[in-house]
Coordinates of C-alpha atoms in Angstrom, one line a residue:
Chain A
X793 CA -162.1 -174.7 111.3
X794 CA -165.7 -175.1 112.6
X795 CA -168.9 -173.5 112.1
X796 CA -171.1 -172.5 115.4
X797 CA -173.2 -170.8 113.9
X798 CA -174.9 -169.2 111.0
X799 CA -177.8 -166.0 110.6
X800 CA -179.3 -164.6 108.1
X801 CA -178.6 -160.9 109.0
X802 CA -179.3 -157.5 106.8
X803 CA -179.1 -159.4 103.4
X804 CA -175.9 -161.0 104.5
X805 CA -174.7 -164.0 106.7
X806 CA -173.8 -163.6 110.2
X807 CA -171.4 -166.0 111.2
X808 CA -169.4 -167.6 114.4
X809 CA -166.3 -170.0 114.1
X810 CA -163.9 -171.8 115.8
X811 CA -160.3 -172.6 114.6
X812 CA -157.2 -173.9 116.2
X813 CA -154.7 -170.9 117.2
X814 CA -151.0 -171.7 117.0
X815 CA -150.4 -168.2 118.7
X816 CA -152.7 -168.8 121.0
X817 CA -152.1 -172.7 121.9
X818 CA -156.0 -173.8 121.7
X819 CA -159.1 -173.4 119.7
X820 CA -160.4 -169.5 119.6
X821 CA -163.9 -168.2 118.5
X822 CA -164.5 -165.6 116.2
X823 CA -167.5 -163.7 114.8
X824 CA -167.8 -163.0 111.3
X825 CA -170.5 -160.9 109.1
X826 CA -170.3 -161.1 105.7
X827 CA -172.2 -158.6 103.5
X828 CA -174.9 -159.9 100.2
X829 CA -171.8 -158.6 98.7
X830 CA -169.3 -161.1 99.4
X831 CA -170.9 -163.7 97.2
X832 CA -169.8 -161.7 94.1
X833 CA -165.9 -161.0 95.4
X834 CA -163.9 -160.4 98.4
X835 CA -165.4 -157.3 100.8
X836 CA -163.3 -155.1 103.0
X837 CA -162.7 -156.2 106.7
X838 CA -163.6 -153.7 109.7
X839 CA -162.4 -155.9 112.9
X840 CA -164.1 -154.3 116.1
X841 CA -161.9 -155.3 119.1
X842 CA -164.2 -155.7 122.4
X843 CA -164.0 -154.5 126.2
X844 CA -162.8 -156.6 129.3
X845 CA -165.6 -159.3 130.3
X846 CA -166.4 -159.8 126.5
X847 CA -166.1 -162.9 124.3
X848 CA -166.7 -162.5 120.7
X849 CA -170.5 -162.1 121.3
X850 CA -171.2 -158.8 123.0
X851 CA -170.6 -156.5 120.1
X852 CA -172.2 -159.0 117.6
X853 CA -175.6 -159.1 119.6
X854 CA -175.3 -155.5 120.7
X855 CA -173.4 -153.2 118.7
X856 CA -176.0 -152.7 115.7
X857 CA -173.1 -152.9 113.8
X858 CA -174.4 -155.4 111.1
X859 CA -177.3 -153.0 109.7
X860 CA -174.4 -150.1 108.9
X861 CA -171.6 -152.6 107.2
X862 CA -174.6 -154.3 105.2
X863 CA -175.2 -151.3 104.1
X864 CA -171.6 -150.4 102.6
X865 CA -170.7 -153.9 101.8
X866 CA -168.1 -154.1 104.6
X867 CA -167.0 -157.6 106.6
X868 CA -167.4 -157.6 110.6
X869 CA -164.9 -159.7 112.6
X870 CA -165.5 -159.7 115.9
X871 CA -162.7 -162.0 117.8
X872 CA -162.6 -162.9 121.1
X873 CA -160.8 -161.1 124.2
X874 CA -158.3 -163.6 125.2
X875 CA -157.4 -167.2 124.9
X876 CA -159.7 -169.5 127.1
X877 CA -160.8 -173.0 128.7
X878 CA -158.4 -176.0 128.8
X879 CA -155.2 -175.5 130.3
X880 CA -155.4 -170.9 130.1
X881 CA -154.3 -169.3 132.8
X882 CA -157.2 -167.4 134.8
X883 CA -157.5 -164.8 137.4
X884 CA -160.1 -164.0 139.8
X885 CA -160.3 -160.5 139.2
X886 CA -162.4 -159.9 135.6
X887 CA -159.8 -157.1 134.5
X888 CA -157.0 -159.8 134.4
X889 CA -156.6 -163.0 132.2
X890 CA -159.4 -164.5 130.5
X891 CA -161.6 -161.6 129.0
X892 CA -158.8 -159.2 129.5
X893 CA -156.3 -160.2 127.2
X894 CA -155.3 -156.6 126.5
X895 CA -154.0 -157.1 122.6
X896 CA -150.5 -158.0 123.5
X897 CA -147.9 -160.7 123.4
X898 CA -147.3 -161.8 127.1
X899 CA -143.9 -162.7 127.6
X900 CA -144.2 -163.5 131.5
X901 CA -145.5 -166.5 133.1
X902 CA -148.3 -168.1 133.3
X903 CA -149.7 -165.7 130.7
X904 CA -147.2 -166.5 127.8
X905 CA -147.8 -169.6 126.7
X906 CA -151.1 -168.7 125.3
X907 CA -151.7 -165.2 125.8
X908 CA -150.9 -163.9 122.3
X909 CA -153.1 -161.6 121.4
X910 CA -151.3 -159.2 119.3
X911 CA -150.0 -161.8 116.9
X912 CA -153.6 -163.6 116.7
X913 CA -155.4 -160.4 116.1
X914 CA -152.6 -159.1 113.4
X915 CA -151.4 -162.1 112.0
X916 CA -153.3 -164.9 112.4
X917 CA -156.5 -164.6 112.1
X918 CA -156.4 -162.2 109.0
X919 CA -155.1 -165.2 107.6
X920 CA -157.8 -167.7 108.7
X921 CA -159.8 -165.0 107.0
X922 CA -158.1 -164.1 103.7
X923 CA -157.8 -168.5 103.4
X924 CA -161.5 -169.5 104.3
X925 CA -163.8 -166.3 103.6
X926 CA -164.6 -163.6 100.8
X927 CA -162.8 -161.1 102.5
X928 CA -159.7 -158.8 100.9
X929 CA -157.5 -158.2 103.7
X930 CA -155.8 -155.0 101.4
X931 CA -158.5 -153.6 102.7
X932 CA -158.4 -153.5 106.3
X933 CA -160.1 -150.5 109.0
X934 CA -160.0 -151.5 112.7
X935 CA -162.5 -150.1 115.5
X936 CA -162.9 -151.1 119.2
X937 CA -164.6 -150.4 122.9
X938 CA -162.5 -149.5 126.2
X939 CA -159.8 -152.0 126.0
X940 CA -160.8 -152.9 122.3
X941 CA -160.5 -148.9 122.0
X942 CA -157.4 -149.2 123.1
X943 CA -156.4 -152.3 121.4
X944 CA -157.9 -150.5 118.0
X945 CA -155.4 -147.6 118.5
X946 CA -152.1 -149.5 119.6
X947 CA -152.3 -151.9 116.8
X948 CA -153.1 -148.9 113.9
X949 CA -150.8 -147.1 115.2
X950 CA -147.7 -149.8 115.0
X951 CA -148.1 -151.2 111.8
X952 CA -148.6 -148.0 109.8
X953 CA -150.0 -148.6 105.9
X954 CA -151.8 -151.6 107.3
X955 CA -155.4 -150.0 108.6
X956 CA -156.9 -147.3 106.6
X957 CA -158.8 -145.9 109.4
X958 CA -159.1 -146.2 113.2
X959 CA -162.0 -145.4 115.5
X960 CA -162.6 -146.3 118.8
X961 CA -165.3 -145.8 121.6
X962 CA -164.4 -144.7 124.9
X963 CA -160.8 -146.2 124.9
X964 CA -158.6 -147.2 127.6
X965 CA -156.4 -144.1 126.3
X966 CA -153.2 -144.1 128.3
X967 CA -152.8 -147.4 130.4
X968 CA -149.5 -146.9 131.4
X969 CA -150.7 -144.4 133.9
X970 CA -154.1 -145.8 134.7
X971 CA -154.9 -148.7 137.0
X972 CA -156.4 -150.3 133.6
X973 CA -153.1 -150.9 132.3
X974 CA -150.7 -150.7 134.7
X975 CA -151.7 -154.1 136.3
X976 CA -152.1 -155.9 133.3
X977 CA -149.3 -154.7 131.3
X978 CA -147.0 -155.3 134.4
X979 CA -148.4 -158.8 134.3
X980 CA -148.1 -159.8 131.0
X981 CA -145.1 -157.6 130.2
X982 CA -143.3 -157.7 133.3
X983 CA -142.2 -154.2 135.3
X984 CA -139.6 -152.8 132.2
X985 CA -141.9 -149.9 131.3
X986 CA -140.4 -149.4 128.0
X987 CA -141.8 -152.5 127.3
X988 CA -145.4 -151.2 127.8
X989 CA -144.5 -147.8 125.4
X990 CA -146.3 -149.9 121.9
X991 CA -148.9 -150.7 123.9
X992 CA -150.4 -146.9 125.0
X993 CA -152.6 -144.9 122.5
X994 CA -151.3 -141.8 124.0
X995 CA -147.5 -142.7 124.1
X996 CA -148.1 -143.9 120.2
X997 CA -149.9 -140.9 119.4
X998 CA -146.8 -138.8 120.6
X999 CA -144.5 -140.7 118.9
X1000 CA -146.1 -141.9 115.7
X1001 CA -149.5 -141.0 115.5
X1002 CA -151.7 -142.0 112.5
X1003 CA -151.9 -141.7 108.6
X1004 CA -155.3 -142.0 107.9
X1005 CA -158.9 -141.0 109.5
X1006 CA -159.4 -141.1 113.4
X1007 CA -162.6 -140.6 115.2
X1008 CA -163.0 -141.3 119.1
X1009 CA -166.3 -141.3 120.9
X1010 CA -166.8 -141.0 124.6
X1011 CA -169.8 -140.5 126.9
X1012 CA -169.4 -137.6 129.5
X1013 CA -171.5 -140.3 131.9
X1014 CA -169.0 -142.7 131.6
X1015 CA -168.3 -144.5 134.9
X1016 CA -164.8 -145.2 134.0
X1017 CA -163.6 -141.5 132.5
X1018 CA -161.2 -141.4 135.5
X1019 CA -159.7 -145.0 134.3
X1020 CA -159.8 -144.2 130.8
X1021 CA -157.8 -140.6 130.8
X1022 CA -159.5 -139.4 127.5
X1023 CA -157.7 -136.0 128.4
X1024 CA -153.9 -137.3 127.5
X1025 CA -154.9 -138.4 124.3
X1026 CA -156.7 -135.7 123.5
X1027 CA -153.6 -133.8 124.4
X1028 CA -151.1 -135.8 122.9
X1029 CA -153.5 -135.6 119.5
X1030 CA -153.6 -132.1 119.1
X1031 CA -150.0 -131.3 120.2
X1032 CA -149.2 -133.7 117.4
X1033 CA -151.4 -131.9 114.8
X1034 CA -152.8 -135.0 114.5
X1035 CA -156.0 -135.3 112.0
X1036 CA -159.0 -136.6 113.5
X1037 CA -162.0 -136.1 115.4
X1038 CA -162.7 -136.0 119.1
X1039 CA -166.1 -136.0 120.6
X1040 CA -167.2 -135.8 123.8
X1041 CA -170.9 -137.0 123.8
X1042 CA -173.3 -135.5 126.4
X1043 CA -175.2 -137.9 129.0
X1044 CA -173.6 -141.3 127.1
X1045 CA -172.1 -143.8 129.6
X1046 CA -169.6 -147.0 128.7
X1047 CA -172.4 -149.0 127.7
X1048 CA -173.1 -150.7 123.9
X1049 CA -176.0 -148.1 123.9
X1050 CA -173.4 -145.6 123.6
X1051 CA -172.0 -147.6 121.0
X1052 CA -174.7 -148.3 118.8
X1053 CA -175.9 -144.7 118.9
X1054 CA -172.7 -143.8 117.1
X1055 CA -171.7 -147.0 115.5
X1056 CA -173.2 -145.7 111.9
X1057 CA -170.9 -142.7 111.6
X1058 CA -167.8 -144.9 112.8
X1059 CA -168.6 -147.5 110.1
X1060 CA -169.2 -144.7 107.4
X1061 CA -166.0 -143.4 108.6
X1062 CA -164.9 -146.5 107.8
X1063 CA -166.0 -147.3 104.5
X1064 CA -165.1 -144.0 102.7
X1065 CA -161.5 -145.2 103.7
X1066 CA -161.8 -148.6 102.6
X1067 CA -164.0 -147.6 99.3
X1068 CA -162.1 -144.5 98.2
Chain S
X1431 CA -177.5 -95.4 113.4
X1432 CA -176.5 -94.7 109.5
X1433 CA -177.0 -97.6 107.2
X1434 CA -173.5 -97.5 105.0
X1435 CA -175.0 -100.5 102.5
X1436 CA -177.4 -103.2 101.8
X1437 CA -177.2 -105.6 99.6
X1438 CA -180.0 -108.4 98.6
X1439 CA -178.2 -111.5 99.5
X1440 CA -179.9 -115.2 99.3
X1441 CA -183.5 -113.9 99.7
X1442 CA -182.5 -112.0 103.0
X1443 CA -180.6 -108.6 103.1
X1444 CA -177.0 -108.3 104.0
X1445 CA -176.6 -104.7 105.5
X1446 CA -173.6 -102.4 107.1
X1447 CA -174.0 -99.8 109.9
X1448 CA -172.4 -97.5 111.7
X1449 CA -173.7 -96.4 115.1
X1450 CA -171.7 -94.6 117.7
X1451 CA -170.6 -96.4 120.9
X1452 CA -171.0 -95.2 124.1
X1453 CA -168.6 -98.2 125.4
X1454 CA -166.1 -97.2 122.9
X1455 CA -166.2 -93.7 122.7
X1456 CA -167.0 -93.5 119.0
X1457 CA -168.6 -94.8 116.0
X1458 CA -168.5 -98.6 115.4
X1459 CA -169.5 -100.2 112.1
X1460 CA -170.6 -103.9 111.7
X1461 CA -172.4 -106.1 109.3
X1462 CA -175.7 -107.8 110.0
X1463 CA -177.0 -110.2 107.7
X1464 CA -181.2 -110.7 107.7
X1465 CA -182.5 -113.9 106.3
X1466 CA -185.7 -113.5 104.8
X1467 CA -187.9 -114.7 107.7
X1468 CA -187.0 -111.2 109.5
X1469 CA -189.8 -109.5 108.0
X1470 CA -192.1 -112.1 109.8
X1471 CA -190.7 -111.5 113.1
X1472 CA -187.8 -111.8 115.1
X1473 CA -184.8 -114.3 114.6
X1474 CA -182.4 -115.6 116.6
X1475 CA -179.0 -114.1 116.4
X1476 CA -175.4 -115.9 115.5
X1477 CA -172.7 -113.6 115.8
X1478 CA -169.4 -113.8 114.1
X1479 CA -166.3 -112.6 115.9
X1480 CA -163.3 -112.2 113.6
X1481 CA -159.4 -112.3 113.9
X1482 CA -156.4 -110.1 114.2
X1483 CA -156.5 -107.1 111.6
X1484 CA -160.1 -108.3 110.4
X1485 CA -162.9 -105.5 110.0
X1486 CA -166.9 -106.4 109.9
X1487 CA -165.9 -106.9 106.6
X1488 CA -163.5 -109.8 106.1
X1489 CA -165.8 -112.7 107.5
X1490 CA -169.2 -110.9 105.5
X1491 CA -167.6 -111.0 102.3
X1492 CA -165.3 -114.6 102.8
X1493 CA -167.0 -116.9 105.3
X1494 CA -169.4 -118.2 103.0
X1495 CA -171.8 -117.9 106.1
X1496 CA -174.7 -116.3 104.7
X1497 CA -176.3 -119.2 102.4
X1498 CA -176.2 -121.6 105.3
X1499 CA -178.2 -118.8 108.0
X1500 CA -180.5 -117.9 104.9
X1501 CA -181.1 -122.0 104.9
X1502 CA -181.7 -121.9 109.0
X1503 CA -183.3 -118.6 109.5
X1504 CA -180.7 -117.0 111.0
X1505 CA -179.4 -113.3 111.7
X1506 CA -176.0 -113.6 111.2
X1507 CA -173.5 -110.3 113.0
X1508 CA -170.0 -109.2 111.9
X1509 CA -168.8 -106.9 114.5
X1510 CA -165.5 -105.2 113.8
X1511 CA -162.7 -106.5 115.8
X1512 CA -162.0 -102.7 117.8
X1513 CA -162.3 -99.3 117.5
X1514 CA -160.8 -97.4 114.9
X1515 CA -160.6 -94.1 114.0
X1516 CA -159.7 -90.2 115.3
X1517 CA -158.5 -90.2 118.7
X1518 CA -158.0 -94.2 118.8
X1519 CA -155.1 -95.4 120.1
X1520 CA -152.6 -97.5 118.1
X1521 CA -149.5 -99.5 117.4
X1522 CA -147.5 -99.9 114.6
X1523 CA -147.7 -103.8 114.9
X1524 CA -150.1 -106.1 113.1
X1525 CA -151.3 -107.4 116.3
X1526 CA -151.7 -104.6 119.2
X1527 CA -154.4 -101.5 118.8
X1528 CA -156.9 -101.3 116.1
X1529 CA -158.3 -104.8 114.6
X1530 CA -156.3 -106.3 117.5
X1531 CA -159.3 -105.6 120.6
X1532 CA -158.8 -109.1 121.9
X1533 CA -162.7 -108.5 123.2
X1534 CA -161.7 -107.3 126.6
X1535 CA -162.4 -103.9 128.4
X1536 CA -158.9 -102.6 128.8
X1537 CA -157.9 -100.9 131.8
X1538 CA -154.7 -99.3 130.9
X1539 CA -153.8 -96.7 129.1
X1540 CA -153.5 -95.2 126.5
X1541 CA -156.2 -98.7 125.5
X1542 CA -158.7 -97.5 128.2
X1543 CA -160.4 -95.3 126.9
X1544 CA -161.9 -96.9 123.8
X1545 CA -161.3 -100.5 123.8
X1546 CA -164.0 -101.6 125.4
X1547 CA -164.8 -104.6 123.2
X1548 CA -166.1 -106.5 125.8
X1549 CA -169.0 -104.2 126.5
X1550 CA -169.2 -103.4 123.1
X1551 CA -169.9 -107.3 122.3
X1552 CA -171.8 -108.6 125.1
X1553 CA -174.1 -105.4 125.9
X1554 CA -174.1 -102.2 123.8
X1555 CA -174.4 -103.8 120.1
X1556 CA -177.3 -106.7 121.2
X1557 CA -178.9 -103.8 122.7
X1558 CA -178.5 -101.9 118.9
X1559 CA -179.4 -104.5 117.3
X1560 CA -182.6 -105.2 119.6
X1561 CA -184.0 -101.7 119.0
X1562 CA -183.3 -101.7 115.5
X1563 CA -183.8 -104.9 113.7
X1564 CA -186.2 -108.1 113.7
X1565 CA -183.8 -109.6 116.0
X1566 CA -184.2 -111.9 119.0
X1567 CA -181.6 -111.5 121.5
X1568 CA -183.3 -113.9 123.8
X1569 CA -181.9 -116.7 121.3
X1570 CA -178.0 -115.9 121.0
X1571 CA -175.1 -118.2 119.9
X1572 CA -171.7 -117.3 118.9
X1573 CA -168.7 -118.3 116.9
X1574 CA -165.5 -117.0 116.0
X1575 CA -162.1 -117.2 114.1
X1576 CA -158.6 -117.0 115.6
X1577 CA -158.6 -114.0 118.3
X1578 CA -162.5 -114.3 117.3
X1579 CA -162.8 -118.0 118.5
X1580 CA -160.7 -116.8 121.5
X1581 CA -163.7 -114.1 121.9
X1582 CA -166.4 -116.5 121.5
X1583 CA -165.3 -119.5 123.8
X1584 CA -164.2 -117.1 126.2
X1585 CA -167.3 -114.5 126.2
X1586 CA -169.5 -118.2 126.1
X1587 CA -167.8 -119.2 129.0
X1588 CA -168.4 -116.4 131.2
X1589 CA -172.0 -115.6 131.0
X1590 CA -173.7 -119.1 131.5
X1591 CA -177.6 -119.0 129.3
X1592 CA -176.0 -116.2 127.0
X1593 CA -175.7 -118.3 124.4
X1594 CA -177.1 -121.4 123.5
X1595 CA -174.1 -122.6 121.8
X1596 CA -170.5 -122.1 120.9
X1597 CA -167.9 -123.0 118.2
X1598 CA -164.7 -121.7 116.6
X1599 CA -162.7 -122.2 113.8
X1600 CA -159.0 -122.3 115.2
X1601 CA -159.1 -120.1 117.7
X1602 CA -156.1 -118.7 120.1
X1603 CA -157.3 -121.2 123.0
X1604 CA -154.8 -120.7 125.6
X1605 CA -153.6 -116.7 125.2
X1606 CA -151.9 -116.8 128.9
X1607 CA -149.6 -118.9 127.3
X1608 CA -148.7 -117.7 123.9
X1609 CA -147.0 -114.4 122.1
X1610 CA -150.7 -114.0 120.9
X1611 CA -152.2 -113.1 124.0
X1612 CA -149.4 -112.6 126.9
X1613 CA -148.4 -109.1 124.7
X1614 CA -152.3 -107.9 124.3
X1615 CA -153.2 -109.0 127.7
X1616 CA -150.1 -107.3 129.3
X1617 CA -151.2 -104.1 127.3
X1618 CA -154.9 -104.2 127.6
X1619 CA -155.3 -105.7 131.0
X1620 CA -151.7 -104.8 132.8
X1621 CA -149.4 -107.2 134.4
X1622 CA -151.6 -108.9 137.1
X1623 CA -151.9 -112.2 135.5
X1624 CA -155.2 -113.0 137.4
X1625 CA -157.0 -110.7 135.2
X1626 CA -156.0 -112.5 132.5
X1627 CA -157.8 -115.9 133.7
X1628 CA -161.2 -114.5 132.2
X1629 CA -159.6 -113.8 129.1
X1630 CA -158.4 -117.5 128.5
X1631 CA -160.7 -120.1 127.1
X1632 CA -157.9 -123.1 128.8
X1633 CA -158.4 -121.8 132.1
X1634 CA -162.4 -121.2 131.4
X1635 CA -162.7 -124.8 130.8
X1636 CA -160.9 -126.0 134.0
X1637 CA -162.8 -123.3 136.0
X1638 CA -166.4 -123.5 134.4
X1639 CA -167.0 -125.0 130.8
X1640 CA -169.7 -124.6 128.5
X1641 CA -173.5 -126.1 128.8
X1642 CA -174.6 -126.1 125.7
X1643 CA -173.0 -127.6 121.7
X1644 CA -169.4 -126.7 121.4
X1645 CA -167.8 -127.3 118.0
X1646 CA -163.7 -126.4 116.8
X1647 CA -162.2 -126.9 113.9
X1648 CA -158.3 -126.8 113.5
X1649 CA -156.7 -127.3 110.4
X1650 CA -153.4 -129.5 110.8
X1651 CA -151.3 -127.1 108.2
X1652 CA -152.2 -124.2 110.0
X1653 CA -148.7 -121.7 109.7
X1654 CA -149.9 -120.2 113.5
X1655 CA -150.6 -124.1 115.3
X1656 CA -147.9 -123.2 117.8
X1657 CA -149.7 -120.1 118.3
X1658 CA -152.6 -121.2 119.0
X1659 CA -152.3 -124.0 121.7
X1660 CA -155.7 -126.5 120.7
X1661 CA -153.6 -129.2 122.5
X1662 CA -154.0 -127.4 126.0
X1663 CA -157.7 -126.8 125.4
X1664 CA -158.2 -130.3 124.0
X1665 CA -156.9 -131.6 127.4
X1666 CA -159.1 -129.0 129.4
X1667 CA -161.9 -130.3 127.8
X1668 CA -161.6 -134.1 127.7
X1669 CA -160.2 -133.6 131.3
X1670 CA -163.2 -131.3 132.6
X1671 CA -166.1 -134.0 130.3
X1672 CA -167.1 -131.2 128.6
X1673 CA -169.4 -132.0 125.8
X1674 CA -168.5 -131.4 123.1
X1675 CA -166.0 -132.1 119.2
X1676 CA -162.8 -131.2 118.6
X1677 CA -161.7 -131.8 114.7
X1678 CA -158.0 -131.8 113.2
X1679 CA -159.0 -131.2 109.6
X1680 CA -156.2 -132.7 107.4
X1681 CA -154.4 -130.2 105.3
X1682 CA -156.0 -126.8 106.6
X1683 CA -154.5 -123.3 107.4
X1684 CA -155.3 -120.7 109.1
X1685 CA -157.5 -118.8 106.1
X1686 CA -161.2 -118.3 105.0
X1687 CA -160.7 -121.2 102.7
X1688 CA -160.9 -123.2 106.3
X1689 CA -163.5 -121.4 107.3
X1690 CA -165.8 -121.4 104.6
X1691 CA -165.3 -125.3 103.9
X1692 CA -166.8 -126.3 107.9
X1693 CA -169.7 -123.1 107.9
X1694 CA -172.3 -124.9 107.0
X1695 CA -171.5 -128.0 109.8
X1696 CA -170.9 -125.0 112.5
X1697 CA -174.3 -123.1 111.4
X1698 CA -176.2 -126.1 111.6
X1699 CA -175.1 -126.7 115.3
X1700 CA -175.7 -123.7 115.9
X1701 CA -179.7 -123.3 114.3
X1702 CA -180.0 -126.6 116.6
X1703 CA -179.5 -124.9 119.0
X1704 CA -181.4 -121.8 118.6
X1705 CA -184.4 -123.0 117.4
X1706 CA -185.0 -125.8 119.7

């Protein structure tokens, strides 16, 4: 593993690493923030999963995440999108391939050989974590934006018992019937729909749901409401008597503004799961 | 007017009157709490719309409203939920007739010529209250529990700058389409389904929303969930962008218990926006 880069940030140590991926077949980058608190014993980990176009960097440098977690003692991961560089299959389109890794396993070509996302975010890179920082991966919560939302919600929702809480901003809420989704699921997953059913908030959330506190934030100015479908999850939610919180902020758009406005109430949501 | 009681309550006066009703074709009795800044002028007005087989008396006494109005400077009203009494029609059920006025004017018979709740709510009783008490009916908000948050989101919805803001604690949100609200409907309102659509807060958020806060609270162990119908309102909403929360509170029913435990978040929206 190597070291980028480190920041003194809010008391704490802002961090960004690169380690070799076995899932992934190459080197991926990762942002970390570890609290004051970490030097005296292992923190809990909040992972915030980011949008299409991003790398590890945009929520680091926009989110105003680090001010909130420093302040409960909570760990920030912030991983990358996708795989990248070298030998990665690409796209031209942005919403496709590199940046758009979607938080699944590819299984069709020329996405599968490296596009692992699922396993790198739940398996692997906790690991790296647990092995090389103060960290205590018993403690998990997991948060993300638009496909990070997305992301966020799929993976809490199949590995029950394994994230205490879930939050997202403006997710991509039902891809299987949005054009965010259906491309890139038929593309990494090939055209068997069932295959696609783990990897929609809103088929999860009829089927599953979640044990533990939800909250989802989205901006009525959003320029991709119609893409998202915030509507069938919020559908699905309630039919399921599902606990959680919905809100539906006036004059926000998809932007990190909207997401640092709210980001302290999603990481206090956080910590009184990962702290009770 | 006769004044039945008053009571000092947390520095303000909570009072009952009766006062006969033109609209309803008899005397009415209701609740008004007065925080203390009443005797400096006039205050802005939240009013309190109860459920099935409620009187003024049920939320007064159980809500735990008035400490958080006392806090805002707020006069708080408990209406009764229809009119009662003499001549008053009736039905042996829990849920048709008297304590059942489902806040419409009801055009059939034998409802017709007293339940008038709709008038009584939105016209006559500001009016009374206007005349007689340190009230400000230029600043209005509402609220409302079970056929009350029915009352509230619907009466909200229909007459835009009313009310500066709206919220309910698990309120019948989609009556068109349940056993609480096709039978009162059919009764009150006869068997023309159109004049129903005003009378349904689900079709009130496709048709016109809300601009202003909205807050509802739904407790997940609530015994009448399937009664009730938040999952076709939750849609509504998220698909119309209202703005907006929605909450699933873990482990809630239907009671004052519910109520009580999420006043002082709805009071505070509400004193937002009333004193802005």
């Amino acid at each position: 593993m190597k070291m980028v880069s480190v920041n003194r940030c809010f008391d704490g140590v802002q961090g960004v690493y690169t380690a070799p991926s076995k899932v992934c077949g190459g080197d991926m980058t990762f942002g970390l923030f570890l609290p004051a608190e970490a030097q005296d014993g292992p923190v809990p980990v909040l992972w915030f999963l980011s949008g299409l176009t991003c790398t590890h960097e945009n929520a680091m440098t926009k989110a105003g995440a680090q001010i909130w977690a420093a302040e409960q003692g909570i760990a920030l991961v912030f991983p990358d999108t996708s795989p990248r560089g070298g030998t990665v299959a690409n796209d031209e389109a942005y919403d496709l391939g590199q940046g758009a890794g979607f938080y699944v396993n590819a299984t069709q070509n020329p996405w599968a050989p490296h596009f692992q996302m699922w396993d790198y975010i739940t398996e692997e890179l906790p690991n790296v974590l647990a092995k090389n920082f103060s960290v205590d991966t018993d403690r998990q919560s997991i948060m993300g934006h638009s496909m990070g939302g997305h992301g966020a919600l799929t993976i809490a929702m199949n590995l029950p018992d394994r994230y205490r809480s879930v939050s997202a901003f403006a997710p991509i809420a039902h891809p299987s019937q949005s054009e965010w989704g259906r491309k890139q699921l038929t593309a990494y997953l090939g055209k068997d729909e069932a295959s696609w059913a783990k990897h929609d908030a809103t088929l999860l959330m009829r089927d599953v749901g979640f044990n533990g506190p939800l909250l989802i934030d989205q901006g009525t100015e959003d320029q991709f409401l119609d893409l998202l479908k915030p509507e069938a999850l919020a559908e699905a939610m309630f039919a399921r008597r599902q606990a959680g919180v919905l809100r539906m902020q006036k004059g926000y758009d998809h932007s990190y503004y909207m997401i640092s406005t709210f980001m302290e109430e999603h990481i206090a949501l956080h910590a009184e799961a990962l702290y009770q």
